[in-house]
PDB file of N, CA, C and O in Angstrom:
ATOM      1  N   MET O  12     136.272 106.204  94.437  1.00 78.00           N
ATOM      2  CA  MET O  12     135.843 106.284  93.053  1.00 78.00           C
ATOM      3  C   MET O  12     135.346 104.909  92.615  1.00 78.00           C
ATOM      4  O   MET O  12     135.986 103.899  92.863  1.00 78.00           O
ATOM      5  N   MET O  13     134.210 104.903  91.937  1.00 80.00           N
ATOM      6  CA  MET O  13     133.638 103.653  91.464  1.00 80.00           C
ATOM      7  C   MET O  13     134.379 103.189  90.205  1.00 80.00           C
ATOM      8  O   MET O  13     134.677 103.986  89.314  1.00 80.00           O
ATOM      9  N   GLN O  14     134.690 101.920  90.153  1.00 81.00           N
ATOM     10  CA  GLN O  14     135.356 101.357  88.987  1.00 81.00           C
ATOM     11  C   GLN O  14     134.437 100.334  88.340  1.00 81.00           C
ATOM     12  O   GLN O  14     133.735  99.607  89.032  1.00 81.00           O
ATOM     13  N   ILE O  15     134.454 100.320  87.038  1.00 74.00           N
ATOM     14  CA  ILE O  15     133.653  99.351  86.293  1.00 74.00           C
ATOM     15  C   ILE O  15     134.586  98.251  85.814  1.00 74.00           C
ATOM     16  O   ILE O  15     135.633  98.521  85.232  1.00 74.00           O
ATOM     17  N   HIS O  16     134.202  97.040  86.069  1.00 73.00           N
ATOM     18  CA  HIS O  16     134.993  95.886  85.640  1.00 73.00           C
ATOM     19  C   HIS O  16     134.200  95.112  84.596  1.00 73.00           C
ATOM     20  O   HIS O  16     133.048  94.760  84.828  1.00 73.00           O
ATOM     21  N   HIS O  17     134.822  94.885  83.465  1.00 67.00           N
ATOM     22  CA  HIS O  17     134.180  94.144  82.390  1.00 67.00           C
ATOM     23  C   HIS O  17     134.610  92.690  82.467  1.00 67.00           C
ATOM     24  O   HIS O  17     135.758  92.377  82.761  1.00 67.00           O
ATOM     25  N   HIS O  18     133.684  91.831  82.180  1.00 75.00           N
ATOM     26  CA  HIS O  18     133.993  90.407  82.116  1.00 75.00           C
ATOM     27  C   HIS O  18     134.014  90.011  80.651  1.00 75.00           C
ATOM     28  O   HIS O  18     133.122  90.367  79.888  1.00 75.00           O
ATOM     29  N   GLY O  19     135.021  89.320  80.249  1.00 80.00           N
ATOM     30  CA  GLY O  19     135.136  88.899  78.861  1.00 80.00           C
ATOM     31  C   GLY O  19     135.901  89.919  78.032  1.00 80.00           C
ATOM     32  O   GLY O  19     136.468  90.884  78.537  1.00 80.00           O
ATOM     33  N   ASP O  20     135.900  89.667  76.751  1.00 84.00           N
ATOM     34  CA  ASP O  20     136.662  90.489  75.807  1.00 84.00           C
ATOM     35  C   ASP O  20     135.806  91.655  75.306  1.00 84.00           C
ATOM     36  O   ASP O  20     134.840  91.459  74.577  1.00 84.00           O
ATOM     37  N   HIS O  21     136.172  92.861  75.705  1.00 84.00           N
ATOM     38  CA  HIS O  21     135.420  94.043  75.269  1.00 84.00           C
ATOM     39  C   HIS O  21     135.531  94.272  73.765  1.00 84.00           C
ATOM     40  O   HIS O  21     134.654  94.838  73.143  1.00 84.00           O
ATOM     41  N   ARG O  22     136.613  93.797  73.166  1.00 89.00           N
ATOM     42  CA  ARG O  22     136.810  94.024  71.724  1.00 89.00           C
ATOM     43  C   ARG O  22     135.721  93.347  70.905  1.00 89.00           C
ATOM     44  O   ARG O  22     135.189  93.924  69.968  1.00 89.00           O
ATOM     45  N   ALA O  23     135.386  92.124  71.259  1.00 88.00           N
ATOM     46  CA  ALA O  23     134.342  91.409  70.520  1.00 88.00           C
ATOM     47  C   ALA O  23     132.987  92.103  70.688  1.00 88.00           C
ATOM     48  O   ALA O  23     132.222  92.227  69.733  1.00 88.00           O
ATOM     49  N   ALA O  24     132.700  92.553  71.910  1.00 87.00           N
ATOM     50  CA  ALA O  24     131.430  93.237  72.165  1.00 87.00           C
ATOM     51  C   ALA O  24     131.357  94.533  71.369  1.00 87.00           C
ATOM     52  O   ALA O  24     130.325  94.851  70.768  1.00 87.00           O
ATOM     53  N   ARG O  25     132.433  95.293  71.358  1.00 89.00           N
ATOM     54  CA  ARG O  25     132.444  96.548  70.603  1.00 89.00           C
ATOM     55  C   ARG O  25     132.311  96.281  69.111  1.00 89.00           C
ATOM     56  O   ARG O  25     131.558  96.950  68.413  1.00 89.00           O
ATOM     57  N   LYS O  26     133.084  95.309  68.610  1.00 90.00           N
ATOM     58  CA  LYS O  26     133.082  95.019  67.176  1.00 90.00           C
ATOM     59  C   LYS O  26     131.683  94.683  66.686  1.00 90.00           C
ATOM     60  O   LYS O  26     131.276  95.111  65.608  1.00 90.00           O
ATOM     61  N   SER O  27     130.929  93.979  67.483  1.00 91.00           N
ATOM     62  CA  SER O  27     129.580  93.590  67.064  1.00 91.00           C
ATOM     63  C   SER O  27     128.624  94.783  67.042  1.00 91.00           C
ATOM     64  O   SER O  27     127.576  94.713  66.420  1.00 91.00           O
ATOM     65  N   GLN O  28     128.965  95.878  67.704  1.00 93.00           N
ATOM     66  CA  GLN O  28     128.081  97.035  67.786  1.00 93.00           C
ATOM     67  C   GLN O  28     128.442  98.163  66.827  1.00 93.00           C
ATOM     68  O   GLN O  28     127.608  99.020  66.544  1.00 93.00           O
ATOM     69  N   TYR O  29     129.677  98.179  66.344  1.00 94.00           N
ATOM     70  CA  TYR O  29     130.084  99.235  65.414  1.00 94.00           C
ATOM     71  C   TYR O  29     129.432  99.021  64.051  1.00 94.00           C
ATOM     72  O   TYR O  29     129.213  97.885  63.627  1.00 94.00           O
ATOM     73  N   PRO O  30     129.184 100.114  63.328  1.00 95.00           N
ATOM     74  CA  PRO O  30     128.726  99.967  61.937  1.00 95.00           C
ATOM     75  C   PRO O  30     129.851  99.336  61.106  1.00 95.00           C
ATOM     76  O   PRO O  30     131.021  99.414  61.478  1.00 95.00           O
ATOM     77  N   PRO O  31     129.513  98.740  59.960  1.00 96.00           N
ATOM     78  CA  PRO O  31     130.547  98.174  59.089  1.00 96.00           C
ATOM     79  C   PRO O  31     131.587  99.231  58.715  1.00 96.00           C
ATOM     80  O   PRO O  31     131.265 100.414  58.563  1.00 96.00           O
ATOM     81  N   LEU O  32     132.837  98.805  58.572  1.00 95.00           N
ATOM     82  CA  LEU O  32     133.921  99.746  58.260  1.00 95.00           C
ATOM     83  C   LEU O  32     133.663 100.532  56.977  1.00 95.00           C
ATOM     84  O   LEU O  32     133.970 101.720  56.897  1.00 95.00           O
ATOM     85  N   GLY O  33     133.089  99.884  55.984  1.00 94.00           N
ATOM     86  CA  GLY O  33     132.790 100.596  54.740  1.00 94.00           C
ATOM     87  C   GLY O  33     131.862 101.775  54.980  1.00 94.00           C
ATOM     88  O   GLY O  33     132.038 102.845  54.400  1.00 94.00           O
ATOM     89  N   ASP O  34     130.867 101.578  55.853  1.00 96.00           N
ATOM     90  CA  ASP O  34     129.948 102.676  56.182  1.00 96.00           C
ATOM     91  C   ASP O  34     130.675 103.794  56.927  1.00 96.00           C
ATOM     92  O   ASP O  34     130.430 104.980  56.688  1.00 96.00           O
ATOM     93  N   GLN O  35     131.565 103.410  57.829  1.00 96.00           N
ATOM     94  CA  GLN O  35     132.320 104.417  58.576  1.00 96.00           C
ATOM     95  C   GLN O  35     133.189 105.237  57.637  1.00 96.00           C
ATOM     96  O   GLN O  35     133.231 106.472  57.725  1.00 96.00           O
ATOM     97  N   TRP O  36     133.909 104.553  56.734  1.00 95.00           N
ATOM     98  CA  TRP O  36     134.778 105.264  55.792  1.00 95.00           C
ATOM     99  C   TRP O  36     133.975 106.150  54.864  1.00 95.00           C
ATOM    100  O   TRP O  36     134.395 107.257  54.512  1.00 95.00           O
ATOM    101  N   ASP O  37     132.800 105.670  54.432  1.00 94.00           N
ATOM    102  CA  ASP O  37     131.962 106.455  53.537  1.00 94.00           C
ATOM    103  C   ASP O  37     131.581 107.786  54.182  1.00 94.00           C
ATOM    104  O   ASP O  37     131.670 108.840  53.547  1.00 94.00           O
ATOM    105  N   VAL O  38     131.193 107.744  55.452  1.00 96.00           N
ATOM    106  CA  VAL O  38     130.835 108.977  56.162  1.00 96.00           C
ATOM    107  C   VAL O  38     132.038 109.912  56.244  1.00 96.00           C
ATOM    108  O   VAL O  38     131.920 111.121  55.989  1.00 96.00           O
ATOM    109  N   LEU O  39     133.199 109.372  56.557  1.00 96.00           N
ATOM    110  CA  LEU O  39     134.397 110.208  56.676  1.00 96.00           C
ATOM    111  C   LEU O  39     134.785 110.842  55.341  1.00 96.00           C
ATOM    112  O   LEU O  39     135.102 112.038  55.275  1.00 96.00           O
ATOM    113  N   TRP O  40     134.762 110.058  54.250  1.00 95.00           N
ATOM    114  CA  TRP O  40     135.163 110.609  52.958  1.00 95.00           C
ATOM    115  C   TRP O  40     134.136 111.584  52.405  1.00 95.00           C
ATOM    116  O   TRP O  40     134.480 112.537  51.715  1.00 95.00           O
ATOM    117  N   ARG O  41     132.854 111.392  52.740  1.00 96.00           N
ATOM    118  CA  ARG O  41     131.849 112.377  52.334  1.00 96.00           C
ATOM    119  C   ARG O  41     132.111 113.706  53.048  1.00 96.00           C
ATOM    120  O   ARG O  41     131.951 114.775  52.467  1.00 96.00           O
ATOM    121  N   TRP O  42     132.510 113.619  54.304  1.00 96.00           N
ATOM    122  CA  TRP O  42     132.844 114.832  55.050  1.00 96.00           C
ATOM    123  C   TRP O  42     134.074 115.508  54.430  1.00 96.00           C
ATOM    124  O   TRP O  42     134.080 116.719  54.217  1.00 96.00           O
ATOM    125  N   VAL O  43     135.099 114.711  54.119  1.00 96.00           N
ATOM    126  CA  VAL O  43     136.308 115.274  53.491  1.00 96.00           C
ATOM    127  C   VAL O  43     135.941 115.948  52.172  1.00 96.00           C
ATOM    128  O   VAL O  43     136.413 117.046  51.877  1.00 96.00           O
ATOM    129  N   ALA O  44     135.069 115.308  51.391  1.00 96.00           N
ATOM    130  CA  ALA O  44     134.666 115.870  50.097  1.00 96.00           C
ATOM    131  C   ALA O  44     133.906 117.183  50.251  1.00 96.00           C
ATOM    132  O   ALA O  44     133.889 118.003  49.340  1.00 96.00           O
ATOM    133  N   SER O  45     133.306 117.387  51.413  1.00 97.00           N
ATOM    134  CA  SER O  45     132.539 118.618  51.628  1.00 97.00           C
ATOM    135  C   SER O  45     133.424 119.800  52.049  1.00 97.00           C
ATOM    136  O   SER O  45     132.964 120.937  52.062  1.00 97.00           O
ATOM    137  N   LEU O  46     134.666 119.535  52.382  1.00 97.00           N
ATOM    138  CA  LEU O  46     135.575 120.587  52.827  1.00 97.00           C
ATOM    139  C   LEU O  46     136.088 121.400  51.642  1.00 97.00           C
ATOM    140  O   LEU O  46     136.198 120.882  50.528  1.00 97.00           O
ATOM    141  N   PRO O  47     136.442 122.648  51.869  1.00 96.00           N
ATOM    142  CA  PRO O  47     137.076 123.421  50.793  1.00 96.00           C
ATOM    143  C   PRO O  47     138.384 122.737  50.376  1.00 96.00           C
ATOM    144  O   PRO O  47     139.162 122.309  51.241  1.00 96.00           O
ATOM    145  N   PRO O  48     138.628 122.611  49.080  1.00 94.00           N
ATOM    146  CA  PRO O  48     139.826 121.902  48.598  1.00 94.00           C
ATOM    147  C   PRO O  48     141.137 122.412  49.185  1.00 94.00           C
ATOM    148  O   PRO O  48     142.074 121.645  49.394  1.00 94.00           O
ATOM    149  N   GLU O  49     141.202 123.708  49.485  1.00 96.00           N
ATOM    150  CA  GLU O  49     142.461 124.249  50.011  1.00 96.00           C
ATOM    151  C   GLU O  49     142.784 123.728  51.412  1.00 96.00           C
ATOM    152  O   GLU O  49     143.914 123.863  51.876  1.00 96.00           O
ATOM    153  N   LEU O  50     141.806 123.129  52.082  1.00 97.00           N
ATOM    154  CA  LEU O  50     142.069 122.559  53.410  1.00 97.00           C
ATOM    155  C   LEU O  50     142.638 121.145  53.341  1.00 97.00           C
ATOM    156  O   LEU O  50     143.102 120.616  54.344  1.00 97.00           O
ATOM    157  N   LEU O  51     142.612 120.530  52.163  1.00 97.00           N
ATOM    158  CA  LEU O  51     143.079 119.159  52.011  1.00 97.00           C
ATOM    159  C   LEU O  51     144.555 119.127  51.639  1.00 97.00           C
ATOM    160  O   LEU O  51     145.007 119.915  50.809  1.00 97.00           O
ATOM    161  N   ASN O  52     145.283 118.209  52.236  1.00 97.00           N
ATOM    162  CA  ASN O  52     146.671 118.042  51.823  1.00 97.00           C
ATOM    163  C   ASN O  52     146.711 117.203  50.544  1.00 97.00           C
ATOM    164  O   ASN O  52     145.686 116.667  50.101  1.00 97.00           O
ATOM    165  N   ASP O  53     147.866 117.090  49.925  1.00 97.00           N
ATOM    166  CA  ASP O  53     147.987 116.385  48.647  1.00 97.00           C
ATOM    167  C   ASP O  53     147.523 114.940  48.745  1.00 97.00           C
ATOM    168  O   ASP O  53     146.840 114.444  47.855  1.00 97.00           O
ATOM    169  N   GLU O  54     147.883 114.266  49.819  1.00 97.00           N
ATOM    170  CA  GLU O  54     147.519 112.861  49.983  1.00 97.00           C
ATOM    171  C   GLU O  54     145.994 112.689  50.061  1.00 97.00           C
ATOM    172  O   GLU O  54     145.431 111.781  49.449  1.00 97.00           O
ATOM    173  N   MET O  55     145.332 113.572  50.770  1.00 96.00           N
ATOM    174  CA  MET O  55     143.871 113.499  50.883  1.00 96.00           C
ATOM    175  C   MET O  55     143.206 113.803  49.540  1.00 96.00           C
ATOM    176  O   MET O  55     142.246 113.132  49.148  1.00 96.00           O
ATOM    177  N   ARG O  56     143.718 114.793  48.822  1.00 97.00           N
ATOM    178  CA  ARG O  56     143.167 115.125  47.501  1.00 97.00           C
ATOM    179  C   ARG O  56     143.323 113.954  46.536  1.00 97.00           C
ATOM    180  O   ARG O  56     142.409 113.621  45.790  1.00 97.00           O
ATOM    181  N   GLN O  57     144.495 113.322  46.561  1.00 97.00           N
ATOM    182  CA  GLN O  57     144.749 112.185  45.671  1.00 97.00           C
ATOM    183  C   GLN O  57     143.824 111.012  46.004  1.00 97.00           C
ATOM    184  O   GLN O  57     143.275 110.367  45.100  1.00 97.00           O
ATOM    185  N   MET O  58     143.626 110.741  47.284  1.00 97.00           N
ATOM    186  CA  MET O  58     142.744 109.642  47.677  1.00 97.00           C
ATOM    187  C   MET O  58     141.304 109.954  47.276  1.00 97.00           C
ATOM    188  O   MET O  58     140.588 109.092  46.771  1.00 97.00           O
ATOM    189  N   LEU O  59     140.882 111.189  47.486  1.00 96.00           N
ATOM    190  CA  LEU O  59     139.533 111.597  47.105  1.00 96.00           C
ATOM    191  C   LEU O  59     139.345 111.465  45.590  1.00 96.00           C
ATOM    192  O   LEU O  59     138.301 110.995  45.123  1.00 96.00           O
ATOM    193  N   ASP O  60     140.352 111.826  44.821  1.00 96.00           N
ATOM    194  CA  ASP O  60     140.293 111.669  43.365  1.00 96.00           C
ATOM    195  C   ASP O  60     140.162 110.200  42.979  1.00 96.00           C
ATOM    196  O   ASP O  60     139.405 109.851  42.064  1.00 96.00           O
ATOM    197  N   ARG O  61     140.894 109.328  43.671  1.00 97.00           N
ATOM    198  CA  ARG O  61     140.807 107.887  43.388  1.00 97.00           C
ATOM    199  C   ARG O  61     139.419 107.345  43.712  1.00 97.00           C
ATOM    200  O   ARG O  61     138.857 106.557  42.949  1.00 97.00           O
ATOM    201  N   ILE O  62     138.842 107.780  44.834  1.00 95.00           N
ATOM    202  CA  ILE O  62     137.507 107.331  45.220  1.00 95.00           C
ATOM    203  C   ILE O  62     136.480 107.809  44.196  1.00 95.00           C
ATOM    204  O   ILE O  62     135.616 107.044  43.755  1.00 95.00           O
ATOM    205  N   ARG O  63     136.592 109.067  43.797  1.00 95.00           N
ATOM    206  CA  ARG O  63     135.662 109.604  42.806  1.00 95.00           C
ATOM    207  C   ARG O  63     135.792 108.883  41.469  1.00 95.00           C
ATOM    208  O   ARG O  63     134.804 108.662  40.776  1.00 95.00           O
ATOM    209  N   ALA O  64     137.022 108.521  41.082  1.00 97.00           N
ATOM    210  CA  ALA O  64     137.242 107.811  39.817  1.00 97.00           C
ATOM    211  C   ALA O  64     136.549 106.446  39.839  1.00 97.00           C
ATOM    212  O   ALA O  64     135.922 106.047  38.853  1.00 97.00           O
ATOM    213  N   VAL O  65     136.643 105.735  40.950  1.00 95.00           N
ATOM    214  CA  VAL O  65     135.969 104.438  41.063  1.00 95.00           C
ATOM    215  C   VAL O  65     134.461 104.621  40.947  1.00 95.00           C
ATOM    216  O   VAL O  65     133.776 103.881  40.239  1.00 95.00           O
ATOM    217  N   LYS O  66     133.931 105.627  41.639  1.00 92.00           N
ATOM    218  CA  LYS O  66     132.484 105.872  41.596  1.00 92.00           C
ATOM    219  C   LYS O  66     132.034 106.300  40.199  1.00 92.00           C
ATOM    220  O   LYS O  66     130.919 105.992  39.787  1.00 92.00           O
ATOM    221  N   THR O  67     132.895 106.992  39.464  1.00 95.00           N
ATOM    222  CA  THR O  67     132.570 107.385  38.096  1.00 95.00           C
ATOM    223  C   THR O  67     132.615 106.178  37.163  1.00 95.00           C
ATOM    224  O   THR O  67     131.740 106.001  36.319  1.00 95.00           O
ATOM    225  N   ASN O  68     133.637 105.340  37.332  1.00 96.00           N
ATOM    226  CA  ASN O  68     133.794 104.162  36.474  1.00 96.00           C
ATOM    227  C   ASN O  68     132.766 103.083  36.751  1.00 96.00           C
ATOM    228  O   ASN O  68     132.460 102.282  35.873  1.00 96.00           O
ATOM    229  N   PHE O  69     132.246 103.038  37.961  1.00 95.00           N
ATOM    230  CA  PHE O  69     131.262 102.031  38.357  1.00 95.00           C
ATOM    231  C   PHE O  69     130.097 102.731  39.052  1.00 95.00           C
ATOM    232  O   PHE O  69     129.927 102.635  40.268  1.00 95.00           O
ATOM    233  N   PRO O  70     129.285 103.468  38.284  1.00 93.00           N
ATOM    234  CA  PRO O  70     128.218 104.255  38.901  1.00 93.00           C
ATOM    235  C   PRO O  70     127.160 103.389  39.558  1.00 93.00           C
ATOM    236  O   PRO O  70     126.888 102.271  39.118  1.00 93.00           O
ATOM    237  N   LYS O  71     126.576 103.933  40.604  1.00 87.00           N
ATOM    238  CA  LYS O  71     125.488 103.275  41.310  1.00 87.00           C
ATOM    239  C   LYS O  71     124.232 103.401  40.447  1.00 87.00           C
ATOM    240  O   LYS O  71     123.927 104.488  39.963  1.00 87.00           O
ATOM    241  N   PRO O  72     123.513 102.281  40.247  1.00 89.00           N
ATOM    242  CA  PRO O  72     122.262 102.387  39.475  1.00 89.00           C
ATOM    243  C   PRO O  72     121.275 103.301  40.192  1.00 89.00           C
ATOM    244  O   PRO O  72     121.158 103.253  41.410  1.00 89.00           O
ATOM    245  N   ARG O  73     120.628 104.156  39.447  1.00 82.00           N
ATOM    246  CA  ARG O  73     119.658 105.090  40.020  1.00 82.00           C
ATOM    247  C   ARG O  73     118.284 104.815  39.426  1.00 82.00           C
ATOM    248  O   ARG O  73     118.157 104.676  38.219  1.00 82.00           O
ATOM    249  N   GLN O  74     117.268 104.793  40.277  1.00 73.00           N
ATOM    250  CA  GLN O  74     115.903 104.639  39.794  1.00 73.00           C
ATOM    251  C   GLN O  74     115.424 105.931  39.153  1.00 73.00           C
ATOM    252  O   GLN O  74     114.747 105.930  38.155  1.00 73.00           O
ATOM    253  N   ASP O  75     115.785 107.052  39.755  1.00 64.00           N
ATOM    254  CA  ASP O  75     115.367 108.361  39.273  1.00 64.00           C
ATOM    255  C   ASP O  75     116.582 109.057  38.677  1.00 64.00           C
ATOM    256  O   ASP O  75     117.450 109.523  39.395  1.00 64.00           O
ATOM    257  N   GLN O  76     116.641 109.129  37.385  1.00 59.00           N
ATOM    258  CA  GLN O  76     117.804 109.727  36.716  1.00 59.00           C
ATOM    259  C   GLN O  76     117.891 111.235  36.900  1.00 59.00           C
ATOM    260  O   GLN O  76     118.862 111.856  36.524  1.00 59.00           O
ATOM    261  N   THR O  77     116.864 111.868  37.486  1.00 60.00           N
ATOM    262  CA  THR O  77     116.917 113.307  37.708  1.00 60.00           C
ATOM    263  C   THR O  77     117.550 113.654  39.044  1.00 60.00           C
ATOM    264  O   THR O  77     117.801 114.808  39.335  1.00 60.00           O
ATOM    265  N   GLY O  78     117.822 112.623  39.882  1.00 57.00           N
ATOM    266  CA  GLY O  78     118.417 112.869  41.198  1.00 57.00           C
ATOM    267  C   GLY O  78     119.822 113.411  41.068  1.00 57.00           C
ATOM    268  O   GLY O  78     120.564 113.062  40.155  1.00 57.00           O
ATOM    269  N   GLY O  79     120.200 114.297  41.975  1.00 56.00           N
ATOM    270  CA  GLY O  79     121.530 114.904  41.938  1.00 56.00           C
ATOM    271  C   GLY O  79     122.586 113.976  42.497  1.00 56.00           C
ATOM    272  O   GLY O  79     122.306 113.078  43.270  1.00 56.00           O
ATOM    273  N   ALA O  80     123.812 114.185  42.097  1.00 58.00           N
ATOM    274  CA  ALA O  80     124.931 113.404  42.600  1.00 58.00           C
ATOM    275  C   ALA O  80     125.346 113.937  43.962  1.00 58.00           C
ATOM    276  O   ALA O  80     125.197 115.122  44.249  1.00 58.00           O
ATOM    277  N   ASP O  81     125.873 113.039  44.787  1.00 65.00           N
ATOM    278  CA  ASP O  81     126.361 113.508  46.086  1.00 65.00           C
ATOM    279  C   ASP O  81     127.794 113.989  45.942  1.00 65.00           C
ATOM    280  O   ASP O  81     128.337 114.062  44.849  1.00 65.00           O
ATOM    281  N   SER O  82     128.409 114.333  47.044  1.00 66.00           N
ATOM    282  CA  SER O  82     129.741 114.949  47.021  1.00 66.00           C
ATOM    283  C   SER O  82     130.845 114.008  46.549  1.00 66.00           C
ATOM    284  O   SER O  82     131.923 114.464  46.232  1.00 66.00           O
ATOM    285  N   LEU O  83     130.569 112.707  46.520  1.00 77.00           N
ATOM    286  CA  LEU O  83     131.597 111.775  46.055  1.00 77.00           C
ATOM    287  C   LEU O  83     131.300 111.248  44.650  1.00 77.00           C
ATOM    288  O   LEU O  83     132.174 110.746  43.986  1.00 77.00           O
ATOM    289  N   GLU O  84     130.051 111.329  44.218  1.00 71.00           N
ATOM    290  CA  GLU O  84     129.687 110.799  42.916  1.00 71.00           C
ATOM    291  C   GLU O  84     129.397 111.931  41.944  1.00 71.00           C
ATOM    292  O   GLU O  84     128.620 112.815  42.236  1.00 71.00           O
ATOM    293  N   GLY O  85     130.050 111.875  40.816  1.00 58.00           N
ATOM    294  CA  GLY O  85     129.771 112.840  39.776  1.00 58.00           C
ATOM    295  C   GLY O  85     130.356 114.213  39.994  1.00 58.00           C
ATOM    296  O   GLY O  85     129.937 115.163  39.358  1.00 58.00           O
ATOM    297  N   ALA O  86     131.325 114.338  40.875  1.00 48.00           N
ATOM    298  CA  ALA O  86     131.896 115.657  41.154  1.00 48.00           C
ATOM    299  C   ALA O  86     132.613 116.228  39.939  1.00 48.00           C
ATOM    300  O   ALA O  86     132.671 117.429  39.767  1.00 48.00           O
ATOM    301  N   GLU O  87     133.129 115.342  39.095  1.00 47.00           N
ATOM    302  CA  GLU O  87     133.852 115.824  37.925  1.00 47.00           C
ATOM    303  C   GLU O  87     132.898 116.479  36.932  1.00 47.00           C
ATOM    304  O   GLU O  87     133.301 117.265  36.098  1.00 47.00           O
ATOM    305  N   ASN O  88     131.600 116.126  37.038  1.00 42.00           N
ATOM    306  CA  ASN O  88     130.611 116.649  36.105  1.00 42.00           C
ATOM    307  C   ASN O  88     129.829 117.801  36.710  1.00 42.00           C
ATOM    308  O   ASN O  88     128.703 118.045  36.355  1.00 42.00           O
ATOM    309  N   GLY O  89     130.433 118.493  37.662  1.00 42.00           N
ATOM    310  CA  GLY O  89     129.794 119.646  38.259  1.00 42.00           C
ATOM    311  C   GLY O  89     128.888 119.323  39.416  1.00 42.00           C
ATOM    312  O   GLY O  89     128.178 120.168  39.913  1.00 42.00           O
ATOM    313  N   GLY O  90     128.868 118.040  39.874  1.00 44.00           N
ATOM    314  CA  GLY O  90     127.975 117.653  40.958  1.00 44.00           C
ATOM    315  C   GLY O  90     128.605 117.635  42.294  1.00 44.00           C
ATOM    316  O   GLY O  90     129.694 117.857  42.575  1.00 44.00           O
TER     317      GLY O  90
END
């Protein structure tokens, strides 16, 4: 069996190639927000509510005010 041997620290190489953690978390929480609420446990629902509250309190500036809100922004307002 062929074995691959890495020289140096693989952690540094991987870290430089991963997307920023904020981007990773954003993708995960958008996915969680898209799930039916009954599939979420209490802890996930509470965290999602906290994330939505921050986004509501500090809205992202929009160039086009007719654009719809995504699953994490404006959900309390029917979006």
